[in-house]
XYZ file of C-alpha atoms in Angstrom:
272
model
C -0.211 -0.108 0.308
C 0.918 3.363 -0.579
C -0.258 6.927 0.773
C -0.686 10.306 -1.607
C -0.830 12.913 0.429
C -2.524 15.419 -1.500
C -3.180 19.467 -2.343
C -6.651 20.935 -3.131
C -6.259 23.772 -4.691
C -4.501 23.953 -8.136
C -3.304 20.262 -7.056
C -6.645 18.380 -7.309
C -8.382 21.217 -8.698
C -8.421 22.824 -11.922
C -8.042 26.666 -12.142
C -11.529 26.767 -12.612
C -12.466 25.021 -8.301
C -13.284 21.874 -10.746
C -11.846 18.782 -10.360
C -11.039 16.981 -14.054
C -12.288 13.623 -14.085
C -9.624 12.380 -14.674
C -8.448 12.940 -11.908
C -11.020 11.127 -10.589
C -11.394 7.864 -11.863
C -7.615 7.911 -10.928
C -7.873 7.874 -7.455
C -10.872 5.586 -8.247
C -8.257 2.954 -9.848
C -5.702 3.907 -6.779
C -8.056 3.017 -4.551
C -9.526 0.645 -5.626
C -5.760 -1.528 -6.049
C -5.339 -1.184 -2.638
C -3.802 2.508 -2.098
C -4.456 5.279 0.273
C -5.476 9.018 -0.722
C -5.610 11.914 1.646
C -6.473 15.224 0.761
C -4.001 17.012 2.444
C -4.836 20.588 2.558
C -4.347 24.284 4.335
C -8.319 24.928 3.845
C -11.058 24.231 6.456
C -12.314 21.258 7.297
C -15.596 22.116 6.354
C -14.742 23.285 3.406
C -12.102 19.837 2.712
C -15.590 17.368 3.530
C -16.759 17.792 0.396
C -14.145 17.808 -1.496
C -12.950 14.230 0.085
C -16.621 13.517 -0.153
C -17.036 13.711 -4.264
C -14.019 11.996 -4.489
C -15.769 9.099 -3.124
C -12.837 8.968 0.384
C -15.305 9.886 3.285
C -15.471 5.921 4.608
C -13.973 4.304 6.492
C -10.191 3.949 6.651
C -10.561 7.787 5.143
C -8.747 9.919 6.433
C -7.687 14.096 5.581
C -5.916 16.952 6.660
C -6.608 20.050 6.964
C -4.968 24.088 8.541
C -2.154 23.108 7.444
C -1.457 19.840 8.881
C -3.360 21.290 12.047
C -6.290 18.751 12.585
C -5.527 15.300 11.105
C -9.035 13.876 10.255
C -10.838 10.011 10.857
C -13.685 11.132 8.433
C -15.622 8.030 9.055
C -15.594 7.778 12.819
C -15.746 11.865 12.423
C -13.208 12.783 14.592
C -10.506 14.287 15.019
C -6.253 12.435 15.678
C -5.047 15.294 15.859
C -6.110 19.289 16.861
C -3.030 22.013 17.224
C -4.283 25.557 17.882
C -2.731 29.093 18.279
C -2.433 30.899 21.986
C -5.293 33.294 22.827
C -2.709 36.083 22.979
C -0.718 35.221 19.834
C -4.021 35.185 17.328
C -4.452 38.793 19.204
C -0.897 40.038 18.239
C -1.305 38.837 14.918
C -5.029 40.124 13.725
C -3.257 43.895 15.842
C -0.273 43.673 13.310
C -2.573 43.141 10.896
C -4.680 46.041 11.537
C -1.718 47.946 11.713
C -1.072 47.664 8.160
C -4.299 47.610 6.871
C -3.725 43.705 5.727
C -7.775 41.519 6.636
C -7.008 39.069 9.418
C -9.535 35.545 10.027
C -10.342 33.027 11.906
C -12.333 29.760 12.110
C -13.970 28.738 15.350
C -13.850 25.191 16.388
C -16.264 24.056 14.467
C -14.903 25.315 11.224
C -17.304 28.556 11.376
C -15.214 31.750 9.672
C -14.976 34.653 12.128
C -14.461 37.871 10.124
C -15.147 41.577 11.510
C -16.733 42.220 8.176
C -18.190 40.808 4.992
C -15.145 43.864 3.247
C -13.534 42.600 -0.203
C -10.604 40.017 0.860
C -13.927 38.035 2.984
C -15.581 37.156 -0.624
C -12.931 37.156 -1.892
C -12.425 34.314 0.426
C -15.429 32.857 0.216
C -16.143 33.114 -3.231
C -14.040 30.288 -4.550
C -14.227 27.893 -1.331
C -17.323 26.383 0.834
C -17.869 27.884 4.413
C -19.526 28.982 7.276
C -19.072 32.192 7.884
C -19.879 34.245 11.025
C -20.057 38.114 11.754
C -17.763 39.488 15.386
C -16.820 42.263 14.295
C -14.983 42.975 18.017
C -12.640 39.934 16.462
C -10.669 38.860 18.710
C -11.522 40.017 21.899
C -14.438 38.183 22.023
C -12.575 35.201 21.368
C -13.218 32.135 24.381
C -11.137 29.524 22.102
C -7.901 29.049 20.266
C -8.495 28.521 16.908
C -6.501 25.876 15.257
C -5.345 28.645 12.087
C -5.498 32.260 11.321
C -5.139 33.834 7.849
C -4.452 37.298 6.997
C -5.101 38.469 3.293
C -3.884 41.769 0.802
C -5.896 41.481 -2.875
C -3.317 43.631 -3.912
C 0.071 44.550 -1.991
C 2.025 41.903 -1.953
C 5.541 43.991 -0.927
C 2.432 44.590 2.152
C 1.971 41.551 2.982
C 5.188 40.404 3.190
C 6.425 43.167 5.489
C 3.559 41.559 7.412
C 5.085 38.312 7.632
C 8.233 39.399 8.637
C 7.469 41.154 11.552
C 4.484 38.265 12.654
C 7.338 36.016 12.120
C 9.987 38.000 14.627
C 6.959 38.340 17.410
C 5.589 34.980 16.474
C 8.753 32.535 17.147
C 8.220 29.599 18.939
C 4.524 30.094 18.517
C 3.493 30.104 15.371
C 4.624 29.683 11.775
C 3.957 31.581 8.827
C 3.825 30.662 5.573
C 1.935 31.244 1.958
C -0.742 29.274 0.276
C -0.706 31.212 -2.813
C 0.189 35.175 -3.622
C -2.040 36.540 -0.726
C -2.609 34.369 1.558
C -0.455 34.543 4.761
C -0.788 31.384 7.192
C -0.244 32.191 9.996
C -0.487 27.984 12.457
C 0.948 26.753 15.731
C 5.032 26.211 16.029
C 5.845 23.260 14.550
C 2.311 22.758 12.164
C 3.015 21.853 8.841
C 2.075 19.261 5.476
C 5.476 17.548 6.639
C 4.226 16.842 9.871
C 0.824 15.719 8.815
C 2.594 13.672 6.367
C 5.300 11.410 9.058
C 2.963 11.255 11.749
C -0.450 10.038 9.889
C 2.425 7.181 7.969
C 4.192 6.303 11.891
C -0.149 6.079 12.793
C -0.464 4.063 9.630
C 2.473 1.743 10.194
C 3.524 2.760 6.291
C 6.786 3.746 5.703
C 7.173 7.323 4.634
C 9.429 5.937 1.623
C 5.899 4.283 0.569
C 4.201 7.440 0.513
C 3.937 10.693 -2.556
C 2.840 13.761 -1.944
C 1.947 16.587 -4.612
C 1.597 19.918 -4.193
C 1.778 23.751 -6.138
C 2.736 26.274 -2.956
C 4.706 27.327 -0.229
C 3.108 25.161 1.875
C 3.217 22.170 -0.222
C 7.219 22.216 1.030
C 7.254 20.172 4.119
C 4.875 17.595 2.423
C 7.051 17.176 -0.783
C 9.913 17.454 1.714
C 8.858 14.473 4.237
C 7.013 12.602 2.028
C 8.837 9.533 -0.564
C 8.081 11.399 -3.637
C 7.286 15.309 -3.105
C 6.016 15.773 -6.995
C 4.961 19.589 -7.796
C 2.677 20.342 -10.329
C 4.061 22.200 -14.063
C 2.315 25.462 -12.635
C 3.733 25.257 -9.384
C 5.908 27.728 -7.834
C 9.553 27.637 -7.882
C 10.073 27.297 -5.090
C 7.839 24.566 -5.011
C 9.471 22.575 -7.517
C 13.129 23.050 -6.281
C 12.163 21.444 -3.061
C 10.126 18.061 -6.078
C 10.854 15.014 -6.870
C 8.821 14.712 -10.053
C 7.990 17.958 -11.808
C 4.796 16.646 -13.930
C 4.190 17.996 -17.545
C 0.827 18.082 -17.520
C -0.551 21.375 -15.377
C -4.065 21.197 -12.801
C -6.431 22.041 -15.870
C -4.735 18.865 -17.278
C -4.844 16.515 -14.825
C -1.657 16.066 -13.377
C -2.510 14.185 -10.426
C -4.134 11.379 -12.878
C 0.192 11.647 -14.147
C 1.150 11.264 -10.024
C -0.652 8.493 -9.660
C -0.461 6.243 -12.999
C 3.243 7.122 -12.253
C 4.045 6.057 -9.075
C 1.140 4.442 -7.204
C -0.618 2.704 -10.664
C 3.405 1.415 -11.688
C 1.909 2.942 -15.691
C 4.428 4.543 -17.542
């Protein structure tokens, strides 16, 4: 048995947020052959599970990894095996530093509901691209009573400004959080030590599968740790240069042309 750890956006999904039919069929073949496919995303669990459902993986023996590894979830038992959260004091620091630069910040409740202060441009952009329940909480983050798994800072127009925020948060949150980009606009903030790579290592150990028998696929900075951790790390043809540099294999086809099917055929099904 091999395990494929599979990113969602711009990897499994095409740029229109659809699953190419060839990817769907390749996943079905791999599962029928006895392999595991584990969706591994920076998205919230609420946004990951519909994708798991569409792939037919929400069943006994099915698992999902959300929030960049902050949650590892048993889809059949409907319970989190791991849930790692950010201290509330650190959440307040993230929001304060984002506010100082005029950058949108959001977080998530324990039921995966998106928490935002207003329906601004960034909230509308974010919610238009994936499924999530949303709640307006004008006094965020002061009203939070539970530690969240993730905070997300978004700037749709000024990469230089959000890069500046990254440097500030990395310094002020050192030892408490890790910060990294999941695309050009999204700056992810998770508990220190949380990553897709750590999730790959933990899950392989949990399943008693040698990590050499794991394959990962992604396209962005937050995917780099799992590309390095897995036995074979695959970057999509449309991946960032940094992601490609960390990979063992770069697909010939991009996310719009079923690059995931190429990975499954080559590394799980051993088809040329």
